[in-house]
Amino acid sequence: MKRITYISRMSSTLPVSEVENIGLVSAANNRKKSITGVLIFVQGLFFQLLEGEEKAVDELFATIKEDDRHEEVMCLKTENNVTVRLFPEWSMKMINLDRNDSEIMMPIRILLQNVMDSHSIILKYTQPAVSNIFNQGLNPLDTKLHRTDKVILFGDIVSFSAICENRPVEEVSELINLYFEICSNNIMAYKGEVTKYMGDGIMAFFDIDKADKALRACVEILQEINEMKQNIKSGDPLIKKLRTGFGISSGNVLEGNMGSSFKKDYTIIGDAVTVAARLEAYTRKIKKAIAFTDDVKEILSEDWDYIPHGKVELKGKHHLVEVFSLNTPL
């Protein structure tokens, strides 16, 4: 059997009668599927434990995640190969703590709220791949390094040290956060994953069939930055000096946990990662904002207006790399 423990927020205010009806309906449906467990409701939070046959539990949890009455559904723990049920007599026991005013209930309410808030905060400091593992109730530390094909994107602010020289550090931090916000929003909108922020640089990757989306994300980032700069009428804000270059490569990489026993980083490593970083730096030489490899060009499906630059020598690379760019000035 399988057991899933999750927590979620109620997406909108529901009357008490409807909240408790959720428990009644769940109990009736779960009885048919031999699912047991408990559902605790308190101050807009659902805390639920589901146990039963693996397929039935997985299907039910998938339905819950799609239920518009729930938001921020976070799987706290998944247990496989369960042999003994914790709640064999409850097809779904509904406990509404908001109806109970005893002193013991206050700490329970606070505990569940803190669990939800702490989990939300932790996920802000992890990349989506780790968040997805967490939300399956799995331990990211158990994830093994594995080979996979990816499209890798590197972005960096041009002449960052020079434009920030003699500027207040608060102003510099605002610029970096703005840059990361613009990049991250567009990368995620096109199904990419931001894996690392490095000073004023950003690293992301896409599935191998999403090379067009990687280029499209870069184009959208450049357009958003340019529109923002054009809307500034006066003064000397740092945003006016913001320029960025992007390098995009593709290839076989290792994905998974790297690091020490004290700190882990879920990331990707491989030659394609190095090439993307070197291409980003190469944009300065060709004065184009987006540079990519021949391997990327070969997997593009859209009709892009690209410029060939021939086989070039990139820093630290022993073999020449065929480079292309979009006609987007740096």
Short mmCIF file of C-alpha atoms in Angstrom, two decimals:
data_model
loop_
_atom_site.label_atom_id
_atom_site.label_comp_id
_atom_site.label_asym_id
_atom_site.label_seq_id
_atom_site.Cartn_x
_atom_site.Cartn_y
_atom_site.Cartn_z
CA MET A 1 0.00 0.00 0.00
CA LYS A 2 0.93 3.66 -0.18
CA ARG A 3 0.51 6.58 2.22
CA ILE A 4 0.58 10.28 1.30
CA THR A 5 0.53 13.18 3.75
CA TYR A 6 -0.09 16.63 2.31
CA ILE A 7 -1.08 20.14 3.31
CA SER A 8 -2.83 22.84 1.26
CA ARG A 9 -4.55 26.18 1.53
CA MET A 10 -8.23 26.72 0.84
CA SER A 11 -8.38 28.83 -2.31
CA SER A 12 -11.42 30.84 -1.19
CA THR A 13 -13.58 31.23 1.86
CA LEU A 14 -16.05 28.38 2.14
CA PRO A 15 -18.96 28.14 4.56
CA VAL A 16 -18.55 25.65 7.40
CA SER A 17 -21.26 23.43 5.94
CA GLU A 18 -19.38 23.06 2.63
CA VAL A 19 -16.06 22.38 4.37
CA GLU A 20 -17.60 19.57 6.36
CA ASN A 21 -19.42 18.29 3.30
CA ILE A 22 -16.00 17.75 1.71
CA GLY A 23 -15.30 15.25 4.48
CA LEU A 24 -18.62 13.45 3.97
CA VAL A 25 -18.19 13.20 0.20
CA SER A 26 -14.57 12.08 0.60
CA ALA A 27 -15.57 9.38 3.06
CA ALA A 28 -18.21 8.01 0.70
CA ASN A 29 -15.90 8.02 -2.36
CA ASN A 30 -12.91 6.63 -0.48
CA ARG A 31 -14.91 3.77 0.97
CA LYS A 32 -15.51 2.50 -2.57
CA LYS A 33 -11.76 2.61 -3.29
CA SER A 34 -10.62 1.18 0.07
CA ILE A 35 -8.82 4.42 0.90
CA THR A 36 -8.60 5.39 4.55
CA GLY A 37 -7.20 8.41 6.37
CA VAL A 38 -7.93 11.64 8.15
CA LEU A 39 -8.67 15.21 6.99
CA ILE A 40 -7.98 18.07 9.40
CA PHE A 41 -9.25 21.56 8.61
CA VAL A 42 -8.11 24.66 10.50
CA GLN A 43 -8.17 28.35 9.58
CA GLY A 44 -8.14 27.82 5.82
CA LEU A 45 -5.67 24.92 5.85
CA PHE A 46 -6.26 21.31 4.86
CA PHE A 47 -3.99 18.67 6.39
CA GLN A 48 -4.73 15.22 5.06
CA LEU A 49 -3.35 11.69 5.24
CA LEU A 50 -4.37 9.18 2.57
CA GLU A 51 -3.57 5.46 2.60
CA GLY A 52 -4.55 2.61 0.34
CA GLU A 53 -3.51 0.81 -2.82
CA GLU A 54 -0.87 2.76 -4.75
CA LYS A 55 -2.89 3.40 -7.92
CA ALA A 56 -5.99 4.54 -6.02
CA VAL A 57 -4.00 6.88 -3.75
CA ASP A 58 -2.05 8.37 -6.68
CA GLU A 59 -5.23 8.98 -8.67
CA LEU A 60 -6.95 10.62 -5.71
CA PHE A 61 -3.98 12.88 -4.95
CA ALA A 62 -3.82 13.92 -8.62
CA THR A 63 -7.51 14.87 -8.42
CA ILE A 64 -6.89 16.89 -5.25
CA LYS A 65 -4.08 18.85 -6.92
CA GLU A 66 -6.48 19.78 -9.73
CA ASP A 67 -9.31 20.72 -7.35
CA ASP A 68 -9.79 24.50 -7.52
CA ARG A 69 -10.76 24.55 -3.84
CA HIS A 70 -7.10 23.81 -3.03
CA GLU A 71 -4.01 25.90 -3.72
CA GLU A 72 -0.37 25.43 -2.77
CA VAL A 73 -0.85 21.69 -2.46
CA MET A 74 2.36 20.42 -0.84
CA CYS A 75 3.08 16.75 -0.34
CA LEU A 76 4.93 16.45 2.96
CA LYS A 77 5.68 12.75 2.81
CA THR A 78 5.17 9.70 0.62
CA GLU A 79 5.49 6.22 2.08
CA ASN A 80 5.61 3.18 -0.18
CA ASN A 81 5.30 -0.49 0.73
CA VAL A 82 3.02 0.31 3.68
CA THR A 83 1.82 -2.86 5.37
CA VAL A 84 -0.34 -1.50 8.20
CA ARG A 85 -2.96 1.24 7.97
CA LEU A 86 -2.90 3.99 10.59
CA PHE A 87 -6.64 4.64 10.25
CA PRO A 88 -8.21 1.34 9.17
CA GLU A 89 -11.67 2.31 10.47
CA TRP A 90 -11.82 5.78 8.87
CA SER A 91 -12.59 6.02 5.15
CA MET A 92 -11.98 9.72 5.78
CA LYS A 93 -12.39 11.18 9.23
CA MET A 94 -13.08 14.93 9.03
CA ILE A 95 -11.81 17.00 11.97
CA ASN A 96 -12.70 20.69 11.91
CA LEU A 97 -10.45 22.35 14.48
CA ASP A 98 -12.23 25.67 13.97
CA ARG A 99 -15.21 24.15 15.77
CA ASN A 100 -13.11 23.27 18.80
CA ASP A 101 -12.18 26.07 21.19
CA SER A 102 -10.29 23.99 23.76
CA GLU A 103 -6.85 25.20 24.82
CA ILE A 104 -5.08 22.21 23.27
CA MET A 105 -6.34 23.16 19.81
CA MET A 106 -4.54 26.51 19.66
CA PRO A 107 -1.02 25.00 19.55
CA ILE A 108 -2.19 22.52 16.90
CA ARG A 109 -3.48 25.36 14.76
CA ILE A 110 -0.20 27.24 15.15
CA LEU A 111 1.81 24.10 14.36
CA LEU A 112 -0.03 23.41 11.10
CA GLN A 113 0.21 27.05 10.04
CA ASN A 114 3.94 27.06 10.73
CA VAL A 115 4.42 23.83 8.78
CA MET A 116 2.69 25.39 5.77
CA ASP A 117 4.59 28.68 6.02
CA SER A 118 7.97 27.01 6.58
CA HIS A 119 7.47 24.64 3.66
CA SER A 120 6.51 27.55 1.39
CA ILE A 121 9.63 29.50 2.42
CA ILE A 122 11.94 26.53 1.87
CA LEU A 123 10.57 25.99 -1.63
CA LYS A 124 11.45 29.61 -2.49
CA TYR A 125 15.11 28.74 -1.92
CA THR A 126 15.08 25.63 -4.09
CA GLN A 127 14.89 25.21 -7.83
CA PRO A 128 11.74 23.71 -9.38
CA ALA A 129 13.29 20.25 -9.84
CA VAL A 130 13.84 19.96 -6.09
CA SER A 131 10.41 21.47 -5.37
CA ASN A 132 8.81 18.85 -7.62
CA ILE A 133 10.61 16.08 -5.75
CA PHE A 134 9.46 17.55 -2.43
CA ASN A 135 5.89 17.81 -3.69
CA GLN A 136 5.92 14.12 -4.52
CA GLY A 137 6.72 13.53 -0.87
CA LEU A 138 10.13 12.13 -1.79
CA ASN A 139 13.56 12.88 -0.36
CA PRO A 140 15.66 14.88 -2.87
CA LEU A 141 18.81 13.45 -1.26
CA ASP A 142 17.84 10.05 -2.65
CA THR A 143 17.91 11.36 -6.23
CA LYS A 144 20.83 9.86 -8.13
CA LEU A 145 22.88 11.53 -10.84
CA HIS A 146 21.54 10.51 -14.22
CA ARG A 147 22.36 11.26 -17.84
CA THR A 148 19.91 13.31 -19.87
CA ASP A 149 19.83 15.60 -22.90
CA LYS A 150 19.15 19.26 -22.18
CA VAL A 151 19.23 22.71 -23.72
CA ILE A 152 21.34 24.94 -21.48
CA LEU A 153 21.03 28.72 -21.20
CA PHE A 154 23.46 31.16 -19.60
CA GLY A 155 22.67 34.85 -19.13
CA ASP A 156 24.79 37.64 -17.71
CA ILE A 157 24.72 41.41 -17.34
CA VAL A 158 27.20 43.09 -19.68
CA SER A 159 29.94 45.19 -18.02
CA PHE A 160 28.33 44.70 -14.64
CA SER A 161 31.35 45.80 -12.61
CA ALA A 162 31.79 48.98 -14.63
CA ILE A 163 28.16 50.13 -14.54
CA CYS A 164 27.88 49.45 -10.81
CA GLU A 165 31.12 51.16 -9.85
CA ASN A 166 30.58 53.89 -7.25
CA ARG A 167 26.88 53.05 -7.04
CA PRO A 168 25.18 52.37 -3.68
CA VAL A 169 24.99 48.65 -3.02
CA GLU A 170 21.22 48.96 -2.47
CA GLU A 171 20.81 50.29 -6.01
CA VAL A 172 22.98 47.50 -7.40
CA SER A 173 20.96 44.84 -5.59
CA GLU A 174 17.74 46.30 -6.98
CA LEU A 175 19.15 46.03 -10.50
CA ILE A 176 20.22 42.41 -10.02
CA ASN A 177 16.86 41.41 -8.52
CA LEU A 178 15.02 43.15 -11.36
CA TYR A 179 17.18 41.34 -13.92
CA PHE A 180 16.63 37.96 -12.26
CA GLU A 181 12.89 38.62 -12.03
CA ILE A 182 12.60 39.40 -15.74
CA CYS A 183 14.76 36.45 -16.76
CA SER A 184 13.12 33.94 -14.43
CA ASN A 185 9.56 34.89 -15.36
CA ASN A 186 10.25 34.47 -19.07
CA ILE A 187 12.30 31.30 -18.70
CA MET A 188 9.58 29.65 -16.61
CA ALA A 189 6.87 30.92 -18.96
CA TYR A 190 8.58 28.98 -21.75
CA LYS A 191 8.92 25.80 -19.66
CA GLY A 192 12.54 26.27 -18.67
CA GLU A 193 14.01 25.75 -15.22
CA VAL A 194 16.22 28.25 -13.44
CA THR A 195 18.85 26.19 -11.68
CA LYS A 196 21.30 28.80 -10.42
CA TYR A 197 21.93 32.50 -9.79
CA MET A 198 25.62 33.39 -9.91
CA GLY A 199 26.42 36.98 -8.97
CA ASP A 200 24.83 38.85 -11.87
CA GLY A 201 24.45 35.70 -13.99
CA ILE A 202 21.71 33.13 -14.41
CA MET A 203 21.79 29.49 -15.52
CA ALA A 204 18.76 27.56 -16.74
CA PHE A 205 17.93 24.48 -18.74
CA PHE A 206 15.12 23.24 -20.97
CA ASP A 207 14.07 19.80 -22.15
CA ILE A 208 15.84 18.87 -25.37
CA ASP A 209 12.68 19.37 -27.47
CA LYS A 210 12.27 22.97 -26.28
CA ALA A 211 15.18 24.70 -28.01
CA ASP A 212 12.80 27.15 -29.70
CA LYS A 213 11.35 28.05 -26.31
CA ALA A 214 14.84 28.76 -24.97
CA LEU A 215 15.48 31.24 -27.79
CA ARG A 216 12.02 32.71 -27.43
CA ALA A 217 12.58 33.28 -23.71
CA CYS A 218 15.79 35.21 -24.47
CA VAL A 219 14.05 37.34 -27.09
CA GLU A 220 11.23 38.15 -24.67
CA ILE A 221 13.72 39.09 -21.93
CA LEU A 222 15.53 41.48 -24.27
CA GLN A 223 12.27 43.04 -25.42
CA GLU A 224 11.05 43.54 -21.84
CA ILE A 225 14.31 45.17 -20.80
CA ASN A 226 14.29 47.48 -23.83
CA GLU A 227 10.68 48.50 -23.26
CA MET A 228 11.45 49.25 -19.64
CA LYS A 229 14.42 51.42 -20.59
CA GLN A 230 12.39 53.31 -23.20
CA ASN A 231 9.70 54.14 -20.66
CA ILE A 232 12.20 55.92 -18.43
CA LYS A 233 11.87 59.60 -19.30
CA SER A 234 14.42 61.35 -17.11
CA GLY A 235 17.08 60.94 -14.47
CA ASP A 236 19.92 58.43 -14.43
CA PRO A 237 18.51 55.14 -13.15
CA LEU A 238 20.83 52.16 -13.37
CA ILE A 239 18.30 50.27 -15.48
CA LYS A 240 19.22 52.50 -18.45
CA LYS A 241 22.62 50.82 -18.57
CA LEU A 242 21.30 47.27 -18.35
CA ARG A 243 22.40 45.04 -21.22
CA THR A 244 22.59 41.28 -21.24
CA GLY A 245 24.00 38.47 -23.34
CA PHE A 246 22.82 34.84 -23.63
CA GLY A 247 24.62 31.66 -24.61
CA ILE A 248 22.64 28.55 -25.53
CA SER A 249 24.00 25.04 -26.12
CA SER A 250 22.61 21.51 -26.05
CA GLY A 251 23.90 18.05 -25.29
CA ASN A 252 24.17 15.19 -22.86
CA VAL A 253 24.64 16.21 -19.23
CA LEU A 254 24.56 14.72 -15.75
CA GLU A 255 21.61 15.92 -13.69
CA GLY A 256 21.20 15.45 -9.96
CA ASN A 257 22.79 16.09 -6.59
CA MET A 258 26.28 17.51 -6.33
CA GLY A 259 28.08 18.74 -3.25
CA SER A 260 29.27 17.62 0.16
CA SER A 261 27.70 15.92 3.15
CA PHE A 262 26.99 19.42 4.52
CA LYS A 263 25.40 21.10 1.49
CA LYS A 264 23.89 19.80 -1.72
CA ASP A 265 23.20 21.47 -5.04
CA TYR A 266 20.77 19.97 -7.53
CA THR A 267 22.31 20.91 -10.85
CA ILE A 268 23.58 19.79 -14.24
CA ILE A 269 27.19 19.31 -15.30
CA GLY A 270 28.83 18.49 -18.62
CA ASP A 271 30.59 19.94 -21.64
CA ALA A 272 27.37 21.52 -22.93
CA VAL A 273 27.14 23.57 -19.72
CA THR A 274 30.67 24.90 -20.22
CA VAL A 275 29.95 25.74 -23.87
CA ALA A 276 26.83 27.74 -22.95
CA ALA A 277 28.82 29.78 -20.45
CA ARG A 278 31.59 30.45 -22.98
CA LEU A 279 29.04 31.42 -25.63
CA GLU A 280 27.51 33.98 -23.31
CA ALA A 281 30.93 35.62 -22.97
CA TYR A 282 31.43 35.36 -26.75
CA THR A 283 28.42 37.61 -27.35
CA ARG A 284 30.68 40.55 -26.42
CA LYS A 285 32.96 39.77 -29.36
CA ILE A 286 30.24 39.41 -32.01
CA LYS A 287 28.11 42.24 -30.55
CA LYS A 288 24.99 40.07 -30.62
CA ALA A 289 22.84 39.37 -27.57
CA ILE A 290 22.06 35.70 -28.29
CA ALA A 291 24.60 33.11 -29.43
CA PHE A 292 23.98 29.39 -29.85
CA THR A 293 25.67 26.27 -31.18
CA ASP A 294 25.14 24.23 -34.32
CA ASP A 295 23.63 21.47 -32.17
CA VAL A 296 20.94 23.91 -31.04
CA LYS A 297 20.33 25.09 -34.61
CA GLU A 298 19.74 21.50 -35.71
CA ILE A 299 16.92 20.94 -33.21
CA LEU A 300 15.09 24.22 -33.84
CA SER A 301 11.69 23.74 -35.47
CA GLU A 302 10.74 27.40 -36.02
CA ASP A 303 12.03 29.54 -38.86
CA TRP A 304 14.61 31.74 -37.13
CA ASP A 305 16.58 34.51 -38.83
CA TYR A 306 20.03 33.50 -37.60
CA ILE A 307 23.53 34.63 -38.55
CA PRO A 308 26.38 32.07 -39.00
CA HIS A 309 29.74 32.96 -37.45
CA GLY A 310 31.61 29.84 -38.51
CA LYS A 311 33.71 27.63 -36.29
CA VAL A 312 35.24 29.65 -33.50
CA GLU A 313 37.59 29.08 -30.62
CA LEU A 314 35.96 29.47 -27.23
CA LYS A 315 37.94 30.04 -24.06
CA GLY A 316 39.05 26.79 -22.47
CA LYS A 317 37.80 24.61 -25.35
CA HIS A 318 40.24 22.46 -27.33
CA HIS A 319 37.91 22.01 -30.29
CA LEU A 320 36.28 24.65 -32.46
CA VAL A 321 32.58 25.31 -31.96
CA GLU A 322 30.24 26.34 -34.78
CA VAL A 323 28.38 29.43 -33.60
CA PHE A 324 25.20 31.17 -34.72
CA SER A 325 23.43 34.24 -33.42
CA LEU A 326 20.10 35.99 -33.75
CA ASN A 327 20.11 39.47 -35.24
CA THR A 328 19.66 41.08 -31.83
CA PRO A 329 22.31 43.70 -31.03
CA LEU A 330 24.06 43.52 -27.70
#
